[in-house]
């Protein structure tokens, strides 16, 4: 890794191969950021010229041979991607697009912690002024709106969410089962769609949560057609805050599709809070604090059927990374 330099604007990186007709090494300028320790490599592609293939993403995300991250985020003009161009037709303000890849190189529709870190990155590049108003951005799960709170947290309208199993699943409290390595049997679970897929399992105690072996992916049945993120949660109860608002608390660990266990997952926190709220029944709070190994985020079920995710976003360092022709 070096500390200066930038990718040639006419270089295209696909599967780690630079396809501009030369064999010379190229370097990719990046910024490293995280939201409650869900960490990302961020790439400024405001010219829309980079094509980050799976091998290049894996090289960047590699914790030993690369920079290390749970995911890679490319900031690109919405106009440069088919999914972005479709969004621009109804939301012309969504000028910038979050092109999100999991650490294994797979494409994901959405990343809640990533959206907040994307907003901080756009601010650092002078592409957004969250002191003056909201940032509207494109994602594969649709348009997202980010505002900044007085304490510096970023609050994201995460759009509409659903229980894919419908009313029957909500009434039964389950529509799937999950087997974690070491368990004697599978446990009931509830599927939640936040634009990306989630499966939430309730546990009884903190000790059970702490003892989980998430070094291998939990086995989910029925097998989700596009895979799933799995959230293991312990409801911690409800209370009334200093403003008289009823709030709930949840502890969560997560196994992310395309990554493994991570220290936080924003869409996963939303799924966890919405599942626990449904299990609690009518009168349950709309506001939930979700405690993850990397910190705490706030999830609010909004009256319009959307859900809001709020939490911190940090940019920690920047540099350049060599992507050598054919070597990654
Ligand atoms: N960590 C993200 C979710 C990233 C995508 C996920 N692994 C998937 O494949 O759906 C978040 O904060 O939401």
PDB file of C-alpha atoms in Angstrom, residues 85-227:
ATOM      1  CA  UNK A  85     -30.725   5.162 -14.280  1.00  0.00           C
ATOM      2  CA  UNK A  86     -34.058   3.492 -13.443  1.00  0.00           C
ATOM      3  CA  UNK A  87     -34.163   5.300 -10.076  1.00  0.00           C
ATOM      4  CA  UNK A  88     -33.314   8.675 -11.628  1.00  0.00           C
ATOM      5  CA  UNK A  89     -36.559   8.568 -13.642  1.00  0.00           C
ATOM      6  CA  UNK A  90     -38.629   8.967 -10.449  1.00  0.00           C
ATOM      7  CA  UNK A  91     -36.022  10.578  -8.164  1.00  0.00           C
ATOM      8  CA  UNK A  92     -33.664  12.908 -10.048  1.00  0.00           C
ATOM      9  CA  UNK A  93     -32.071  13.989  -6.736  1.00  0.00           C
ATOM     10  CA  UNK A  94     -30.507  10.525  -6.371  1.00  0.00           C
ATOM     11  CA  UNK A  95     -27.407  11.632  -8.237  1.00  0.00           C
ATOM     12  CA  UNK A  96     -24.991   9.267  -6.446  1.00  0.00           C
ATOM     13  CA  UNK A  97     -25.268   5.487  -6.170  1.00  0.00           C
ATOM     14  CA  UNK A  98     -23.973   3.080  -3.507  1.00  0.00           C
ATOM     15  CA  UNK A  99     -22.591   0.088  -5.438  1.00  0.00           C
ATOM     16  CA  UNK A 100     -22.250  -2.421  -2.581  1.00  0.00           C
ATOM     17  CA  UNK A 101     -20.258  -5.674  -2.638  1.00  0.00           C
ATOM     18  CA  UNK A 102     -19.826  -8.200   0.180  1.00  0.00           C
ATOM     19  CA  UNK A 103     -16.279  -9.189   1.111  1.00  0.00           C
ATOM     20  CA  UNK A 104     -16.579 -12.435  -0.883  1.00  0.00           C
ATOM     21  CA  UNK A 105     -17.202 -10.395  -4.048  1.00  0.00           C
ATOM     22  CA  UNK A 106     -20.968 -10.977  -4.220  1.00  0.00           C
ATOM     23  CA  UNK A 107     -23.333  -8.104  -4.968  1.00  0.00           C
ATOM     24  CA  UNK A 108     -25.803  -7.133  -2.217  1.00  0.00           C
ATOM     25  CA  UNK A 109     -28.919  -5.037  -2.672  1.00  0.00           C
ATOM     26  CA  UNK A 110     -28.505  -3.007   0.474  1.00  0.00           C
ATOM     27  CA  UNK A 111     -26.303  -2.199   3.453  1.00  0.00           C
ATOM     28  CA  UNK A 112     -27.684  -0.085   6.297  1.00  0.00           C
ATOM     29  CA  UNK A 113     -24.390   0.684   8.035  1.00  0.00           C
ATOM     30  CA  UNK A 114     -22.891   1.201   4.588  1.00  0.00           C
ATOM     31  CA  UNK A 115     -25.401   3.924   3.699  1.00  0.00           C
ATOM     32  CA  UNK A 116     -24.380   5.968   6.730  1.00  0.00           C
ATOM     33  CA  UNK A 117     -20.683   5.553   5.952  1.00  0.00           C
ATOM     34  CA  UNK A 118     -21.406   6.376   2.279  1.00  0.00           C
ATOM     35  CA  UNK A 119     -23.007   9.638   3.485  1.00  0.00           C
ATOM     36  CA  UNK A 120     -19.932  10.504   5.569  1.00  0.00           C
ATOM     37  CA  UNK A 121     -17.722   9.687   2.543  1.00  0.00           C
ATOM     38  CA  UNK A 122     -19.850  11.871   0.218  1.00  0.00           C
ATOM     39  CA  UNK A 123     -19.554  14.710   2.745  1.00  0.00           C
ATOM     40  CA  UNK A 124     -15.767  14.295   2.885  1.00  0.00           C
ATOM     41  CA  UNK A 125     -15.603  14.530  -0.925  1.00  0.00           C
ATOM     42  CA  UNK A 126     -17.753  17.694  -0.946  1.00  0.00           C
ATOM     43  CA  UNK A 127     -20.563  15.865  -2.765  1.00  0.00           C
ATOM     44  CA  UNK A 128     -23.117  16.301   0.041  1.00  0.00           C
ATOM     45  CA  UNK A 129     -23.810  18.896   2.732  1.00  0.00           C
ATOM     46  CA  UNK A 130     -25.825  17.184   5.436  1.00  0.00           C
ATOM     47  CA  UNK A 131     -25.726  20.363   7.529  1.00  0.00           C
ATOM     48  CA  UNK A 132     -27.894  22.000   4.859  1.00  0.00           C
ATOM     49  CA  UNK A 133     -30.272  19.148   4.038  1.00  0.00           C
ATOM     50  CA  UNK A 134     -30.687  15.438   3.413  1.00  0.00           C
ATOM     51  CA  UNK A 135     -28.634  13.290   1.048  1.00  0.00           C
ATOM     52  CA  UNK A 136     -30.708  11.295  -1.432  1.00  0.00           C
ATOM     53  CA  UNK A 137     -28.849   8.321  -2.904  1.00  0.00           C
ATOM     54  CA  UNK A 138     -29.509   5.312  -5.080  1.00  0.00           C
ATOM     55  CA  UNK A 139     -29.075   1.690  -3.997  1.00  0.00           C
ATOM     56  CA  UNK A 140     -30.111  -1.621  -5.576  1.00  0.00           C
ATOM     57  CA  UNK A 141     -32.976  -1.699  -3.036  1.00  0.00           C
ATOM     58  CA  UNK A 142     -34.207   1.747  -4.131  1.00  0.00           C
ATOM     59  CA  UNK A 143     -33.714   5.367  -3.082  1.00  0.00           C
ATOM     60  CA  UNK A 144     -32.487   6.062   0.463  1.00  0.00           C
ATOM     61  CA  UNK A 145     -32.588   9.411   2.336  1.00  0.00           C
ATOM     62  CA  UNK A 146     -30.024  10.331   4.978  1.00  0.00           C
ATOM     63  CA  UNK A 147     -30.180  13.186   7.482  1.00  0.00           C
ATOM     64  CA  UNK A 148     -27.677  14.154  10.149  1.00  0.00           C
ATOM     65  CA  UNK A 149     -28.750  14.478  13.770  1.00  0.00           C
ATOM     66  CA  UNK A 150     -27.370  17.176  16.134  1.00  0.00           C
ATOM     67  CA  UNK A 151     -25.210  14.567  17.942  1.00  0.00           C
ATOM     68  CA  UNK A 152     -23.504  13.603  14.636  1.00  0.00           C
ATOM     69  CA  UNK A 153     -25.424  10.350  14.116  1.00  0.00           C
ATOM     70  CA  UNK A 154     -26.741   9.660  10.623  1.00  0.00           C
ATOM     71  CA  UNK A 155     -30.416   8.648  10.301  1.00  0.00           C
ATOM     72  CA  UNK A 156     -31.439   6.740   7.175  1.00  0.00           C
ATOM     73  CA  UNK A 157     -34.972   6.200   5.912  1.00  0.00           C
ATOM     74  CA  UNK A 158     -34.534   2.531   4.941  1.00  0.00           C
ATOM     75  CA  UNK A 159     -37.787   2.412   2.994  1.00  0.00           C
ATOM     76  CA  UNK A 160     -40.501  -0.240   3.123  1.00  0.00           C
ATOM     77  CA  UNK A 161     -39.868  -3.536   4.872  1.00  0.00           C
ATOM     78  CA  UNK A 162     -41.924  -6.717   4.810  1.00  0.00           C
ATOM     79  CA  UNK A 163     -42.371 -10.075   6.474  1.00  0.00           C
ATOM     80  CA  UNK A 164     -42.172 -12.325   3.367  1.00  0.00           C
ATOM     81  CA  UNK A 165     -44.197 -15.019   5.181  1.00  0.00           C
ATOM     82  CA  UNK A 166     -47.113 -12.581   5.475  1.00  0.00           C
ATOM     83  CA  UNK A 167     -49.726 -12.382   8.229  1.00  0.00           C
ATOM     84  CA  UNK A 168     -49.637 -16.134   8.838  1.00  0.00           C
ATOM     85  CA  UNK A 169     -45.920 -15.993   9.663  1.00  0.00           C
ATOM     86  CA  UNK A 170     -46.418 -13.001  11.968  1.00  0.00           C
ATOM     87  CA  UNK A 171     -49.326 -14.723  13.757  1.00  0.00           C
ATOM     88  CA  UNK A 172     -47.270 -17.888  14.220  1.00  0.00           C
ATOM     89  CA  UNK A 173     -44.095 -15.913  14.980  1.00  0.00           C
ATOM     90  CA  UNK A 174     -42.111 -18.001  12.505  1.00  0.00           C
ATOM     91  CA  UNK A 175     -41.823 -19.123   8.895  1.00  0.00           C
ATOM     92  CA  UNK A 176     -38.382 -20.759   8.945  1.00  0.00           C
ATOM     93  CA  UNK A 177     -36.001 -22.699  11.135  1.00  0.00           C
ATOM     94  CA  UNK A 178     -32.317 -22.169  11.852  1.00  0.00           C
ATOM     95  CA  UNK A 179     -29.664 -24.606  13.012  1.00  0.00           C
ATOM     96  CA  UNK A 180     -26.474 -23.104  14.451  1.00  0.00           C
ATOM     97  CA  UNK A 181     -23.401 -25.316  14.787  1.00  0.00           C
ATOM     98  CA  UNK A 182     -23.432 -26.978  18.212  1.00  0.00           C
ATOM     99  CA  UNK A 183     -27.187 -26.770  18.775  1.00  0.00           C
ATOM    100  CA  UNK A 184     -29.017 -30.038  19.406  1.00  0.00           C
ATOM    101  CA  UNK A 185     -31.904 -29.006  17.157  1.00  0.00           C
ATOM    102  CA  UNK A 186     -33.141 -26.292  14.829  1.00  0.00           C
ATOM    103  CA  UNK A 187     -35.006 -23.276  16.276  1.00  0.00           C
ATOM    104  CA  UNK A 188     -37.949 -21.283  14.892  1.00  0.00           C
ATOM    105  CA  UNK A 189     -37.170 -18.103  12.968  1.00  0.00           C
ATOM    106  CA  UNK A 190     -38.919 -15.220  11.216  1.00  0.00           C
ATOM    107  CA  UNK A 191     -37.944 -13.913   7.753  1.00  0.00           C
ATOM    108  CA  UNK A 192     -37.723 -10.141   7.258  1.00  0.00           C
ATOM    109  CA  UNK A 193     -37.035  -8.311   3.978  1.00  0.00           C
ATOM    110  CA  UNK A 194     -35.184  -4.997   4.178  1.00  0.00           C
ATOM    111  CA  UNK A 195     -34.404  -4.933   0.467  1.00  0.00           C
ATOM    112  CA  UNK A 196     -31.969  -7.735   1.363  1.00  0.00           C
ATOM    113  CA  UNK A 197     -32.963 -10.995   3.099  1.00  0.00           C
ATOM    114  CA  UNK A 198     -32.834 -11.643   6.849  1.00  0.00           C
ATOM    115  CA  UNK A 199     -33.810 -14.491   9.176  1.00  0.00           C
ATOM    116  CA  UNK A 200     -34.186 -13.684  12.886  1.00  0.00           C
ATOM    117  CA  UNK A 201     -33.978 -16.185  15.754  1.00  0.00           C
ATOM    118  CA  UNK A 202     -34.840 -15.346  19.394  1.00  0.00           C
ATOM    119  CA  UNK A 203     -32.643 -16.706  22.190  1.00  0.00           C
ATOM    120  CA  UNK A 204     -33.449 -16.787  25.891  1.00  0.00           C
ATOM    121  CA  UNK A 205     -30.301 -15.521  27.573  1.00  0.00           C
ATOM    122  CA  UNK A 206     -27.138 -13.460  27.114  1.00  0.00           C
ATOM    123  CA  UNK A 207     -25.104 -16.582  27.889  1.00  0.00           C
ATOM    124  CA  UNK A 208     -26.728 -18.400  24.966  1.00  0.00           C
ATOM    125  CA  UNK A 209     -25.908 -15.488  22.680  1.00  0.00           C
ATOM    126  CA  UNK A 210     -22.313 -15.285  23.893  1.00  0.00           C
ATOM    127  CA  UNK A 211     -21.794 -19.034  23.393  1.00  0.00           C
ATOM    128  CA  UNK A 212     -22.885 -19.119  19.728  1.00  0.00           C
ATOM    129  CA  UNK A 213     -20.504 -20.617  17.196  1.00  0.00           C
ATOM    130  CA  UNK A 214     -20.954 -18.454  14.092  1.00  0.00           C
ATOM    131  CA  UNK A 215     -17.712 -19.533  12.442  1.00  0.00           C
ATOM    132  CA  UNK A 216     -19.854 -21.448   9.958  1.00  0.00           C
ATOM    133  CA  UNK A 217     -23.058 -20.211   8.329  1.00  0.00           C
ATOM    134  CA  UNK A 218     -26.227 -21.251  10.171  1.00  0.00           C
ATOM    135  CA  UNK A 219     -28.369 -23.747   8.240  1.00  0.00           C
ATOM    136  CA  UNK A 220     -31.671 -22.098   7.319  1.00  0.00           C
ATOM    137  CA  UNK A 221     -34.782 -24.040   6.170  1.00  0.00           C
ATOM    138  CA  UNK A 222     -36.513 -23.681   3.828  1.00  0.00           C
ATOM    139  CA  UNK A 223     -33.298 -22.846   1.991  1.00  0.00           C
ATOM    140  CA  UNK A 224     -33.581 -19.149   1.012  1.00  0.00           C
ATOM    141  CA  UNK A 225     -33.288 -18.864  -2.799  1.00  0.00           C
ATOM    142  CA  UNK A 226     -30.819 -15.976  -2.622  1.00  0.00           C
ATOM    143  CA  UNK A 227     -29.239 -16.803   0.743  1.00  0.00           C
TER     144      UNK A 227
END
